[in-house]
PDB file of C-alpha atoms in Angstrom:
ATOM      1  CA  MET Z   1     -18.705  -0.059   5.955  1.00 58.00           C
ATOM      2  CA  ALA Z   2     -17.493  -2.672   8.074  1.00 62.00           C
ATOM      3  CA  ARG Z   3     -20.996  -4.538   7.169  1.00 68.00           C
ATOM      4  CA  GLN Z   4     -21.450  -3.816   4.136  1.00 70.00           C
ATOM      5  CA  VAL Z   5     -18.422  -4.401   2.804  1.00 77.00           C
ATOM      6  CA  CYS Z   6     -15.836  -6.334   5.505  1.00 83.00           C
ATOM      7  CA  PRO Z   7     -15.411  -6.190   8.786  1.00 88.00           C
ATOM      8  CA  VAL Z   8     -11.733  -6.790   8.885  1.00 91.00           C
ATOM      9  CA  LEU Z   9     -10.278  -2.996   8.696  1.00 92.00           C
ATOM     10  CA  GLU Z  10      -6.945  -1.346   7.992  1.00 94.00           C
ATOM     11  CA  ILE Z  11      -6.718   2.096   8.742  1.00 95.00           C
ATOM     12  CA  GLU Z  12      -4.677   5.247   8.644  1.00 96.00           C
ATOM     13  CA  ALA Z  13      -3.774   6.954  11.446  1.00 97.00           C
ATOM     14  CA  GLY Z  14      -3.621  10.660  10.554  1.00 96.00           C
ATOM     15  CA  GLN Z  15      -6.938  10.676   9.267  1.00 95.00           C
ATOM     16  CA  CYS Z  16      -9.384   8.908  11.521  1.00 96.00           C
ATOM     17  CA  PHE Z  17      -7.370  10.553  15.035  1.00 97.00           C
ATOM     18  CA  ARG Z  18      -7.936  14.135  15.826  1.00 96.00           C
ATOM     19  CA  SER Z  19      -4.530  13.928  18.501  1.00 97.00           C
ATOM     20  CA  PHE Z  20      -2.447  12.411  16.020  1.00 97.00           C
ATOM     21  CA  PRO Z  21       0.778  12.120  16.536  1.00 96.00           C
ATOM     22  CA  SER Z  22      -0.193  11.728  20.395  1.00 95.00           C
ATOM     23  CA  MET Z  23      -2.855   9.650  20.138  1.00 95.00           C
ATOM     24  CA  HIS Z  24      -5.309  10.694  23.200  1.00 97.00           C
ATOM     25  CA  PRO Z  25      -5.990   7.249  24.857  1.00 97.00           C
ATOM     26  CA  ASP Z  26     -10.065   8.692  25.499  1.00 98.00           C
ATOM     27  CA  GLU Z  27     -10.048   9.199  21.676  1.00 98.00           C
ATOM     28  CA  VAL Z  28      -8.940   5.578  20.747  1.00 98.00           C
ATOM     29  CA  ASP Z  29     -11.256   3.710  22.893  1.00 98.00           C
ATOM     30  CA  GLN Z  30     -14.183   5.796  21.311  1.00 97.00           C
ATOM     31  CA  MET Z  31     -12.351   4.342  17.740  1.00 97.00           C
ATOM     32  CA  ARG Z  32     -12.025   1.127  18.930  1.00 97.00           C
ATOM     33  CA  GLN Z  33     -15.519   1.050  20.684  1.00 97.00           C
ATOM     34  CA  ALA Z  34     -17.631   2.376  17.545  1.00 95.00           C
ATOM     35  CA  VAL Z  35     -15.121  -0.169  15.457  1.00 95.00           C
ATOM     36  CA  GLU Z  36     -17.006  -3.071  17.433  1.00 95.00           C
ATOM     37  CA  ALA Z  37     -20.163  -1.570  17.874  1.00 95.00           C
ATOM     38  CA  GLU Z  38     -20.745  -2.485  13.830  1.00 92.00           C
ATOM     39  CA  GLY Z  39     -19.132  -5.988  14.612  1.00 93.00           C
ATOM     40  CA  ALA Z  40     -15.832  -4.618  13.174  1.00 93.00           C
ATOM     41  CA  ARG Z  41     -11.848  -4.819  14.361  1.00 95.00           C
ATOM     42  CA  VAL Z  42      -8.825  -3.015  13.307  1.00 96.00           C
ATOM     43  CA  SER Z  43      -6.070  -5.416  11.414  1.00 96.00           C
ATOM     44  CA  ILE Z  44      -3.208  -3.029  11.333  1.00 97.00           C
ATOM     45  CA  VAL Z  45      -3.155   0.779  11.592  1.00 98.00           C
ATOM     46  CA  GLY Z  46      -1.374   3.006   9.341  1.00 98.00           C
ATOM     47  CA  LEU Z  47       1.442   5.340  11.224  1.00 98.00           C
ATOM     48  CA  GLY Z  48       3.128   8.341  10.443  1.00 97.00           C
ATOM     49  CA  LEU Z  49       6.790   9.567  11.154  1.00 97.00           C
ATOM     50  CA  ASP Z  50       7.746  13.375  10.625  1.00 96.00           C
ATOM     51  CA  ASP Z  51      11.657  12.640  10.314  1.00 95.00           C
ATOM     52  CA  TRP Z  52      11.989  16.889  10.381  1.00 94.00           C
ATOM     53  CA  VAL Z  53      11.204  18.860  13.947  1.00 92.00           C
ATOM     54  CA  THR Z  54      12.278  22.070  11.058  1.00 92.00           C
ATOM     55  CA  PRO Z  55      13.084  22.294   7.638  1.00 92.00           C
ATOM     56  CA  THR Z  56      16.798  22.162   7.995  1.00 94.00           C
ATOM     57  CA  GLN Z  57      16.914  19.846  11.315  1.00 96.00           C
ATOM     58  CA  ARG Z  58      16.147  16.201  11.455  1.00 95.00           C
ATOM     59  CA  ARG Z  59      14.564  14.200  13.971  1.00 96.00           C
ATOM     60  CA  THR Z  60      17.753  11.884  15.994  1.00 93.00           C
ATOM     61  CA  GLU Z  61      16.551   8.742  16.528  1.00 92.00           C
ATOM     62  CA  ARG Z  62      15.355   8.548  19.907  1.00 93.00           C
ATOM     63  CA  GLU Z  63      13.414  11.576  18.498  1.00 96.00           C
ATOM     64  CA  ARG Z  64      11.901   9.671  15.936  1.00 97.00           C
ATOM     65  CA  ALA Z  65      10.984   6.691  17.930  1.00 96.00           C
ATOM     66  CA  ALA Z  66       9.167   9.108  20.652  1.00 97.00           C
ATOM     67  CA  PHE Z  67       7.444  10.108  17.814  1.00 97.00           C
ATOM     68  CA  VAL Z  68       6.045   6.763  16.727  1.00 98.00           C
ATOM     69  CA  SER Z  69       5.778   5.121  20.301  1.00 98.00           C
ATOM     70  CA  PRO Z  70       2.610   6.712  21.186  1.00 98.00           C
ATOM     71  CA  GLN Z  71       1.579   5.582  17.879  1.00 98.00           C
ATOM     72  CA  LEU Z  72       2.547   1.805  18.575  1.00 99.00           C
ATOM     73  CA  ARG Z  73       0.793   1.632  22.247  1.00 98.00           C
ATOM     74  CA  ALA Z  74      -2.570   3.501  20.757  1.00 98.00           C
ATOM     75  CA  ALA Z  75      -2.589   0.372  17.439  1.00 98.00           C
ATOM     76  CA  LYS Z  76      -2.018  -2.201  20.528  1.00 98.00           C
ATOM     77  CA  GLN Z  77      -5.133  -0.412  22.528  1.00 98.00           C
ATOM     78  CA  LEU Z  78      -7.513  -0.311  19.293  1.00 98.00           C
ATOM     79  CA  GLY Z  79      -6.859  -4.299  19.240  1.00 98.00           C
ATOM     80  CA  ALA Z  80      -4.783  -3.969  16.217  1.00 98.00           C
ATOM     81  CA  VAL Z  81      -2.176  -6.761  15.270  1.00 97.00           C
ATOM     82  CA  GLY Z  82       0.268  -4.856  13.004  1.00 98.00           C
ATOM     83  CA  VAL Z  83       1.591  -1.384  12.237  1.00 98.00           C
ATOM     84  CA  ARG Z  84       2.773   0.292   9.151  1.00 98.00           C
ATOM     85  CA  LEU Z  85       5.611   2.693   8.098  1.00 98.00           C
ATOM     86  CA  PRO Z  86       6.488   3.433   4.027  1.00 98.00           C
ATOM     87  CA  PHE Z  87       9.433   0.924   3.095  1.00 98.00           C
ATOM     88  CA  GLY Z  88      13.015   1.537   4.255  1.00 97.00           C
ATOM     89  CA  GLN Z  89      11.868   4.924   6.448  1.00 97.00           C
ATOM     90  CA  PRO Z  90      12.649   2.794   9.059  1.00 97.00           C
ATOM     91  CA  ASP Z  91      16.419   2.915   9.205  1.00 96.00           C
ATOM     92  CA  ARG Z  92      18.081   0.018  10.749  1.00 96.00           C
ATOM     93  CA  SER Z  93      18.577   2.494  13.865  1.00 96.00           C
ATOM     94  CA  LEU Z  94      15.558   3.188  14.352  1.00 97.00           C
ATOM     95  CA  LEU Z  95      13.796  -0.360  13.928  1.00 98.00           C
ATOM     96  CA  ARG Z  96      16.198  -1.266  16.958  1.00 97.00           C
ATOM     97  CA  GLU Z  97      14.561   1.362  19.352  1.00 96.00           C
ATOM     98  CA  LEU Z  98      11.481   0.203  18.417  1.00 98.00           C
ATOM     99  CA  LEU Z  99      11.811  -3.694  18.708  1.00 98.00           C
ATOM    100  CA  PRO Z 100      11.132  -4.101  22.010  1.00 98.00           C
ATOM    101  CA  LEU Z 101       8.442  -1.494  22.520  1.00 98.00           C
ATOM    102  CA  LEU Z 102       6.990  -4.041  19.229  1.00 99.00           C
ATOM    103  CA  HIS Z 103       7.303  -7.151  21.942  1.00 99.00           C
ATOM    104  CA  GLU Z 104       6.134  -6.101  24.809  1.00 99.00           C
ATOM    105  CA  LEU Z 105       2.899  -5.216  22.492  1.00 99.00           C
ATOM    106  CA  ASP Z 106       3.027  -8.497  20.505  1.00 98.00           C
ATOM    107  CA  LEU Z 107       2.781  -5.854  17.299  1.00 99.00           C
ATOM    108  CA  VAL Z 108       4.093  -6.554  13.876  1.00 98.00           C
ATOM    109  CA  LEU Z 109       5.796  -3.833  12.072  1.00 99.00           C
ATOM    110  CA  TYR Z 110       5.202  -3.640   8.493  1.00 99.00           C
ATOM    111  CA  GLN Z 111       6.863  -1.746   5.950  1.00 98.00           C
ATOM    112  CA  GLU Z 112       4.806  -0.995   2.798  1.00 98.00           C
ATOM    113  CA  ILE Z 113       6.831  -1.830  -0.501  1.00 98.00           C
ATOM    114  CA  GLN Z 114       4.530   0.102  -3.570  1.00 98.00           C
ATOM    115  CA  GLY Z 115       4.458   1.287  -7.088  1.00 98.00           C
ATOM    116  CA  THR Z 116       8.289   1.938  -8.713  1.00 97.00           C
ATOM    117  CA  GLN Z 117       9.951   0.845  -5.383  1.00 98.00           C
ATOM    118  CA  GLY Z 118      12.007  -2.200  -5.398  1.00 96.00           C
ATOM    119  CA  PRO Z 119      15.506  -3.670  -6.590  1.00 95.00           C
ATOM    120  CA  GLY Z 120      18.057  -2.003  -7.736  1.00 93.00           C
ATOM    121  CA  THR Z 121      15.882   1.560  -6.405  1.00 94.00           C
ATOM    122  CA  GLY Z 122      17.458   4.322  -3.682  1.00 92.00           C
ATOM    123  CA  GLY Z 123      17.351   2.242  -0.387  1.00 94.00           C
ATOM    124  CA  TYR Z 124      16.074  -1.229  -1.137  1.00 97.00           C
ATOM    125  CA  GLU Z 125      19.567  -2.963  -0.310  1.00 96.00           C
ATOM    126  CA  GLN Z 126      19.880  -0.962   3.389  1.00 97.00           C
ATOM    127  CA  ALA Z 127      16.178  -1.768   3.702  1.00 97.00           C
ATOM    128  CA  MET Z 128      16.134  -5.695   2.833  1.00 97.00           C
ATOM    129  CA  GLU Z 129      20.106  -6.092   4.435  1.00 97.00           C
ATOM    130  CA  ALA Z 130      18.283  -5.010   7.721  1.00 97.00           C
ATOM    131  CA  LEU Z 131      15.415  -6.827   7.564  1.00 97.00           C
ATOM    132  CA  GLU Z 132      17.380 -10.078   7.002  1.00 96.00           C
ATOM    133  CA  ASP Z 133      19.887  -8.992  10.028  1.00 97.00           C
ATOM    134  CA  PHE Z 134      17.136  -9.067  11.913  1.00 98.00           C
ATOM    135  CA  SER Z 135      15.273 -11.427  11.221  1.00 97.00           C
ATOM    136  CA  ASP Z 136      12.923 -10.588  13.621  1.00 98.00           C
ATOM    137  CA  GLN Z 137       9.238 -11.922  13.077  1.00 96.00           C
ATOM    138  CA  ARG Z 138       8.076  -8.524  14.520  1.00 98.00           C
ATOM    139  CA  LEU Z 139       9.521  -7.103  11.013  1.00 98.00           C
ATOM    140  CA  SER Z 140       8.056  -7.510   7.429  1.00 98.00           C
ATOM    141  CA  ILE Z 141       6.340  -5.999   4.978  1.00 98.00           C
ATOM    142  CA  VAL Z 142       3.746  -4.858   3.274  1.00 98.00           C
ATOM    143  CA  LEU Z 143       3.438  -5.568  -0.371  1.00 98.00           C
ATOM    144  CA  ASP Z 144       1.140  -3.548  -2.851  1.00 98.00           C
ATOM    145  CA  SER Z 145      -0.002  -5.206  -5.713  1.00 98.00           C
ATOM    146  CA  SER Z 146       1.020  -1.610  -7.501  1.00 98.00           C
ATOM    147  CA  MET Z 147       4.314  -3.043  -8.014  1.00 98.00           C
ATOM    148  CA  VAL Z 148       3.289  -5.644 -10.617  1.00 98.00           C
ATOM    149  CA  THR Z 149       1.217  -3.301 -13.307  1.00 98.00           C
ATOM    150  CA  PRO Z 150       1.225  -4.933 -16.536  1.00 97.00           C
ATOM    151  CA  GLN Z 151      -0.859  -3.095 -18.123  1.00 98.00           C
ATOM    152  CA  LEU Z 152      -2.244   0.636 -17.109  1.00 98.00           C
ATOM    153  CA  PRO Z 153      -5.835   1.122 -16.372  1.00 98.00           C
ATOM    154  CA  ILE Z 154      -8.194   2.040 -18.868  1.00 98.00           C
ATOM    155  CA  SER Z 155      -9.841   4.379 -16.468  1.00 98.00           C
ATOM    156  CA  TYR Z 156      -6.524   5.918 -16.196  1.00 98.00           C
ATOM    157  CA  LEU Z 157      -5.735   5.935 -20.189  1.00 98.00           C
ATOM    158  CA  GLU Z 158      -8.864   7.714 -20.361  1.00 97.00           C
ATOM    159  CA  ALA Z 159      -8.171  10.291 -17.772  1.00 97.00           C
ATOM    160  CA  VAL Z 160      -5.103  11.247 -18.787  1.00 97.00           C
ATOM    161  CA  SER Z 161      -6.533  11.440 -22.639  1.00 97.00           C
ATOM    162  CA  GLN Z 162      -9.059  13.778 -21.649  1.00 96.00           C
ATOM    163  CA  ALA Z 163      -5.936  15.872 -19.454  1.00 96.00           C
ATOM    164  CA  GLY Z 164      -4.108  16.562 -22.667  1.00 95.00           C
ATOM    165  CA  LEU Z 165      -1.373  13.697 -22.385  1.00 95.00           C
ATOM    166  CA  PRO Z 166       1.047  14.609 -25.862  1.00 94.00           C
ATOM    167  CA  ALA Z 167      -0.807  11.329 -28.280  1.00 95.00           C
ATOM    168  CA  GLY Z 168       2.124   9.713 -29.482  1.00 96.00           C
ATOM    169  CA  LEU Z 169       3.320   9.368 -25.961  1.00 97.00           C
ATOM    170  CA  LEU Z 170      -0.165   7.722 -25.238  1.00 97.00           C
ATOM    171  CA  GLU Z 171      -0.379   5.548 -27.981  1.00 98.00           C
ATOM    172  CA  ARG Z 172       3.098   4.488 -26.513  1.00 98.00           C
ATOM    173  CA  VAL Z 173       2.308   3.818 -22.570  1.00 98.00           C
ATOM    174  CA  THR Z 174      -1.266   1.485 -23.253  1.00 98.00           C
ATOM    175  CA  THR Z 175       0.592  -0.465 -26.395  1.00 97.00           C
ATOM    176  CA  GLU Z 176       4.124  -0.278 -24.844  1.00 98.00           C
ATOM    177  CA  TRP Z 177       4.078   0.060 -21.358  1.00 98.00           C
ATOM    178  CA  GLY Z 178       6.714  -1.410 -19.110  1.00 95.00           C
ATOM    179  CA  SER Z 179       9.699  -1.073 -21.962  1.00 96.00           C
ATOM    180  CA  PRO Z 180      12.738   0.493 -20.991  1.00 95.00           C
ATOM    181  CA  GLU Z 181      12.081   2.659 -23.995  1.00 97.00           C
ATOM    182  CA  THR Z 182       8.638   3.556 -23.062  1.00 98.00           C
ATOM    183  CA  THR Z 183       9.593   4.156 -19.263  1.00 96.00           C
ATOM    184  CA  ALA Z 184      12.914   6.978 -21.260  1.00 97.00           C
ATOM    185  CA  ALA Z 185       9.949   8.177 -23.105  1.00 97.00           C
ATOM    186  CA  ILE Z 186       7.810   9.264 -19.868  1.00 98.00           C
ATOM    187  CA  ARG Z 187      10.705  10.905 -17.896  1.00 96.00           C
ATOM    188  CA  SER Z 188      11.967  12.722 -21.284  1.00 97.00           C
ATOM    189  CA  CYS Z 189       8.120  14.408 -22.073  1.00 97.00           C
ATOM    190  CA  LEU Z 190       8.221  15.479 -18.603  1.00 97.00           C
ATOM    191  CA  ALA Z 191      11.671  17.264 -18.565  1.00 97.00           C
ATOM    192  CA  GLU Z 192      10.332  19.419 -21.535  1.00 96.00           C
ATOM    193  CA  GLY Z 193       8.432  20.814 -20.064  1.00 96.00           C
ATOM    194  CA  GLN Z 194       5.674  18.869 -22.292  1.00 95.00           C
ATOM    195  CA  VAL Z 195       2.514  17.799 -19.647  1.00 96.00           C
ATOM    196  CA  PRO Z 196       0.176  19.675 -19.452  1.00 94.00           C
ATOM    197  CA  PRO Z 197      -0.328  21.775 -16.607  1.00 94.00           C
ATOM    198  CA  ASN Z 198      -4.149  20.121 -15.660  1.00 93.00           C
ATOM    199  CA  ALA Z 199      -2.467  16.688 -16.533  1.00 95.00           C
ATOM    200  CA  MET Z 200       0.779  16.910 -14.536  1.00 97.00           C
ATOM    201  CA  ALA Z 201      -1.053  14.929 -11.065  1.00 96.00           C
ATOM    202  CA  LEU Z 202      -2.047  12.042 -13.249  1.00 97.00           C
ATOM    203  CA  TYR Z 203       1.755  11.949 -14.926  1.00 98.00           C
ATOM    204  CA  MET Z 204       3.117  11.604 -11.428  1.00 97.00           C
ATOM    205  CA  THR Z 205       1.023   8.800 -10.529  1.00 97.00           C
ATOM    206  CA  MET Z 206       2.455   6.713 -13.315  1.00 97.00           C
ATOM    207  CA  ILE Z 207       5.370   7.252 -12.725  1.00 96.00           C
ATOM    208  CA  PHE Z 208       5.080   7.086  -9.381  1.00 96.00           C
ATOM    209  CA  ARG Z 209       2.765   4.246  -8.168  1.00 97.00           C
ATOM    210  CA  PHE Z 210       2.138   2.005 -11.405  1.00 98.00           C
ATOM    211  CA  GLY Z 211       5.577  -0.359 -11.520  1.00 98.00           C
ATOM    212  CA  THR Z 212       6.407  -2.499 -14.075  1.00 97.00           C
ATOM    213  CA  TRP Z 213       8.831  -5.549 -12.179  1.00 97.00           C
ATOM    214  CA  THR Z 214       7.213  -9.254 -12.785  1.00 96.00           C
ATOM    215  CA  VAL Z 215       6.333 -11.488  -9.620  1.00 96.00           C
ATOM    216  CA  ALA Z 216      10.033 -13.299 -10.744  1.00 96.00           C
ATOM    217  CA  ASP Z 217      11.321  -9.947  -9.927  1.00 96.00           C
ATOM    218  CA  LEU Z 218      10.502  -9.384  -6.551  1.00 96.00           C
ATOM    219  CA  GLU Z 219      10.546 -13.330  -5.489  1.00 93.00           C
ATOM    220  CA  PRO Z 220      13.661 -12.007  -2.970  1.00 91.00           C
ATOM    221  CA  LEU Z 221      11.929 -10.044  -0.871  1.00 94.00           C
ATOM    222  CA  LEU Z 222       8.005 -12.442  -0.759  1.00 95.00           C
ATOM    223  CA  ALA Z 223      10.171 -14.657   2.157  1.00 94.00           C
ATOM    224  CA  HIS Z 224       9.635 -11.177   4.417  1.00 96.00           C
ATOM    225  CA  VAL Z 225       5.820 -10.694   2.901  1.00 98.00           C
ATOM    226  CA  GLY Z 226       3.347 -10.816   6.098  1.00 97.00           C
ATOM    227  CA  ALA Z 227       0.965  -8.769   4.492  1.00 97.00           C
ATOM    228  CA  VAL Z 228      -0.810  -7.395   0.828  1.00 97.00           C
ATOM    229  CA  GLN Z 229      -2.688  -4.749  -0.283  1.00 97.00           C
ATOM    230  CA  PHE Z 230      -4.478  -5.541  -3.687  1.00 97.00           C
ATOM    231  CA  LYS Z 231      -4.249  -1.823  -5.037  1.00 97.00           C
ATOM    232  CA  PHE Z 232      -6.709  -1.883  -8.160  1.00 97.00           C
ATOM    233  CA  TRP Z 233      -8.183   1.643 -10.108  1.00 98.00           C
ATOM    234  CA  ASP Z 234     -10.985   0.179 -12.184  1.00 98.00           C
ATOM    235  CA  LEU Z 235     -12.651  -3.009 -12.323  1.00 97.00           C
ATOM    236  CA  ASP Z 236     -11.539  -3.222 -16.190  1.00 97.00           C
ATOM    237  CA  ASP Z 237      -9.836  -6.589 -16.997  1.00 97.00           C
ATOM    238  CA  SER Z 238      -8.968  -6.220 -20.623  1.00 95.00           C
ATOM    239  CA  ASP Z 239      -6.091  -8.856 -21.639  1.00 95.00           C
ATOM    240  CA  GLY Z 240      -6.042  -9.809 -17.587  1.00 96.00           C
ATOM    241  CA  ARG Z 241      -4.479  -6.099 -16.620  1.00 97.00           C
ATOM    242  CA  VAL Z 242      -6.960  -6.398 -13.250  1.00 98.00           C
ATOM    243  CA  THR Z 243      -6.597 -10.896 -12.363  1.00 98.00           C
ATOM    244  CA  ARG Z 244      -2.980 -11.435 -13.706  1.00 97.00           C
ATOM    245  CA  PRO Z 245      -0.973  -9.675 -10.788  1.00 96.00           C
ATOM    246  CA  ILE Z 246      -3.524 -11.185  -7.898  1.00 97.00           C
ATOM    247  CA  ALA Z 247      -2.974 -14.808  -9.724  1.00 97.00           C
ATOM    248  CA  ASP Z 248      -0.005 -13.900 -10.433  1.00 97.00           C
ATOM    249  CA  LEU Z 249       1.362 -13.175  -7.197  1.00 97.00           C
ATOM    250  CA  GLY Z 250      -1.023 -15.534  -5.434  1.00 96.00           C
ATOM    251  CA  ALA Z 251       0.743 -18.445  -7.063  1.00 96.00           C
ATOM    252  CA  ALA Z 252       4.316 -17.024  -5.983  1.00 97.00           C
ATOM    253  CA  LEU Z 253       2.839 -16.549  -2.514  1.00 96.00           C
ATOM    254  CA  ASP Z 254       1.594 -20.031  -1.905  1.00 94.00           C
ATOM    255  CA  ARG Z 255       4.346 -21.350  -3.091  1.00 94.00           C
ATOM    256  CA  GLY Z 256       6.232 -19.942  -0.085  1.00 92.00           C
ATOM    257  CA  GLY Z 257       3.701 -20.679   2.321  1.00 94.00           C
ATOM    258  CA  PHE Z 258       2.207 -17.341   3.150  1.00 95.00           C
ATOM    259  CA  ALA Z 259      -0.087 -16.677   5.544  1.00 92.00           C
ATOM    260  CA  GLY Z 260      -0.405 -13.220   6.508  1.00 93.00           C
ATOM    261  CA  THR Z 261      -3.529 -10.690   5.796  1.00 92.00           C
ATOM    262  CA  LEU Z 262      -4.822  -9.306   2.169  1.00 93.00           C
ATOM    263  CA  CYS Z 263      -6.481  -6.127   1.931  1.00 93.00           C
ATOM    264  CA  SER Z 264      -8.662  -4.537  -0.807  1.00 94.00           C
ATOM    265  CA  GLU Z 265      -7.028  -1.140  -1.675  1.00 94.00           C
ATOM    266  CA  TRP Z 266      -9.048   1.508  -3.922  1.00 95.00           C
ATOM    267  CA  GLY Z 267      -6.188   3.666  -5.370  1.00 94.00           C
ATOM    268  CA  GLY Z 268      -8.837   5.014  -8.694  1.00 94.00           C
ATOM    269  CA  HIS Z 269     -11.098   7.429  -7.103  1.00 92.00           C
ATOM    270  CA  ASP Z 270      -9.090  10.785  -8.022  1.00 91.00           C
ATOM    271  CA  TRP Z 271      -9.901  10.456 -11.356  1.00 96.00           C
ATOM    272  CA  TRP Z 272     -12.894   8.101 -11.333  1.00 96.00           C
ATOM    273  CA  LYS Z 273     -16.024   9.021 -13.365  1.00 94.00           C
ATOM    274  CA  GLY Z 274     -18.066   5.966 -13.363  1.00 92.00           C
ATOM    275  CA  PRO Z 275     -21.524   5.601 -11.379  1.00 93.00           C
ATOM    276  CA  GLU Z 276     -20.063   3.219  -8.642  1.00 93.00           C
ATOM    277  CA  GLY Z 277     -18.952   4.466  -4.999  1.00 92.00           C
ATOM    278  CA  ALA Z 278     -16.624   3.552  -3.022  1.00 90.00           C
ATOM    279  CA  THR Z 279     -18.603   0.467  -0.722  1.00 91.00           C
ATOM    280  CA  GLU Z 280     -19.696  -0.703  -4.768  1.00 93.00           C
ATOM    281  CA  MET Z 281     -16.147  -0.491  -6.157  1.00 95.00           C
ATOM    282  CA  THR Z 282     -14.687  -2.362  -3.153  1.00 93.00           C
ATOM    283  CA  LEU Z 283     -17.248  -5.426  -2.800  1.00 93.00           C
ATOM    284  CA  ASN Z 284     -16.817  -6.411  -6.295  1.00 94.00           C
ATOM    285  CA  HIS Z 285     -13.073  -5.775  -6.115  1.00 95.00           C
ATOM    286  CA  LEU Z 286     -13.299  -8.192  -2.917  1.00 93.00           C
ATOM    287  CA  ASP Z 287     -15.460 -10.485  -4.706  1.00 93.00           C
ATOM    288  CA  LEU Z 288     -12.720 -10.396  -7.339  1.00 96.00           C
ATOM    289  CA  VAL Z 289      -9.961 -11.172  -5.170  1.00 95.00           C
ATOM    290  CA  ALA Z 290     -12.170 -14.166  -3.306  1.00 93.00           C
ATOM    291  CA  SER Z 291     -12.998 -15.914  -6.989  1.00 95.00           C
ATOM    292  CA  VAL Z 292      -8.723 -15.251  -8.820  1.00 96.00           C
ATOM    293  CA  LEU Z 293      -7.111 -16.873  -5.193  1.00 95.00           C
ATOM    294  CA  ASP Z 294     -10.275 -19.625  -4.866  1.00 91.00           C
ATOM    295  CA  LEU Z 295     -11.280 -17.982  -1.352  1.00 85.00           C
ATOM    296  CA  PRO Z 296     -14.449 -18.919  -0.109  1.00 70.00           C
ATOM    297  CA  ARG Z 297     -16.596 -16.037   1.132  1.00 55.00           C
ATOM    298  CA  ALA Z 298     -16.164 -17.131   4.637  1.00 43.00           C
ATOM    299  CA  GLU Z 299     -12.305 -17.151   4.277  1.00 45.00           C
ATOM    300  CA  GLN Z 300     -12.262 -14.306   2.704  1.00 45.00           C
ATOM    301  CA  ALA Z 301     -14.599 -12.337   4.878  1.00 43.00           C
ATOM    302  CA  THR Z 302     -11.435 -13.005   7.544  1.00 42.00           C
ATOM    303  CA  ARG Z 303      -7.936 -12.637   5.639  1.00 44.00           C
ATOM    304  CA  LEU Z 304      -9.008  -8.785   3.958  1.00 46.00           C
ATOM    305  CA  GLY Z 305      -9.516  -5.952   4.937  1.00 47.00           C
ATOM    306  CA  LYS Z 306     -11.405  -2.929   2.689  1.00 46.00           C
ATOM    307  CA  GLU Z 307     -10.403  -0.509   0.918  1.00 43.00           C
ATOM    308  CA  ARG Z 308      -8.097   2.044   2.404  1.00 53.00           C
ATOM    309  CA  ALA Z 309      -8.772   6.081   2.717  1.00 40.00           C
TER     310      ALA Z 309
END
């Protein structure tokens, strides 16, 4: 993948290391050597944080910090510049515990916000207030472009149609995606038990993974964004549903002087039926992003990461 697609990689620690979450140094060394042997490097490492010791016993803040700390050291050993956790999971207390180690290791902790998360949703205000209060360059945000989904992906609409989504709702989400009435209809269909069992996984994707925000809605958080994941599901750009979010986000970030990292992430492999595999899809998406943002290929290679596994 590194040779064929892009030499700058984001990885998920839980998917790459048998010794996760303790992250044995020998295994980490082996991974770094393997990546470097392909002429590549790791940029950001996705961490994992299990908040619960048992179903009823939550870890203390120090126990949570102890769970994450070996992963931070492993990320540094890999040569990464940053690590990633879900938006809002590291609360104010945990951030306070981790900041000294982040400074010691010269790492940035990114909180990834995506899909339907955003202004007014659970935990959003608290997470943003903590970032503003700490005002520390070691704390930042990864913005996933799935927050800005102007229309549903064509391949997804085909998949939910084949899975038996009620025709009336299918027509609504196809033609009126993003309206409050459509959002209410989606939740009502679920509450009334009208979702076919074989369509449930796809349906939950529609509820949680496709955001209906506009770039204007997200302006207040853009100052805290240090990395962007351009999520794509397929490359059917009917009505600009693939390229418009890229262009709109790119313009807004440029206005704010953004100088962070960009990553291509394919999210549609769960239902993709086309002949192209992950490598070809990601290569084509990287070229598309570079074209929309007017990035020369050489710059693209240093700023864009590959698809996240």
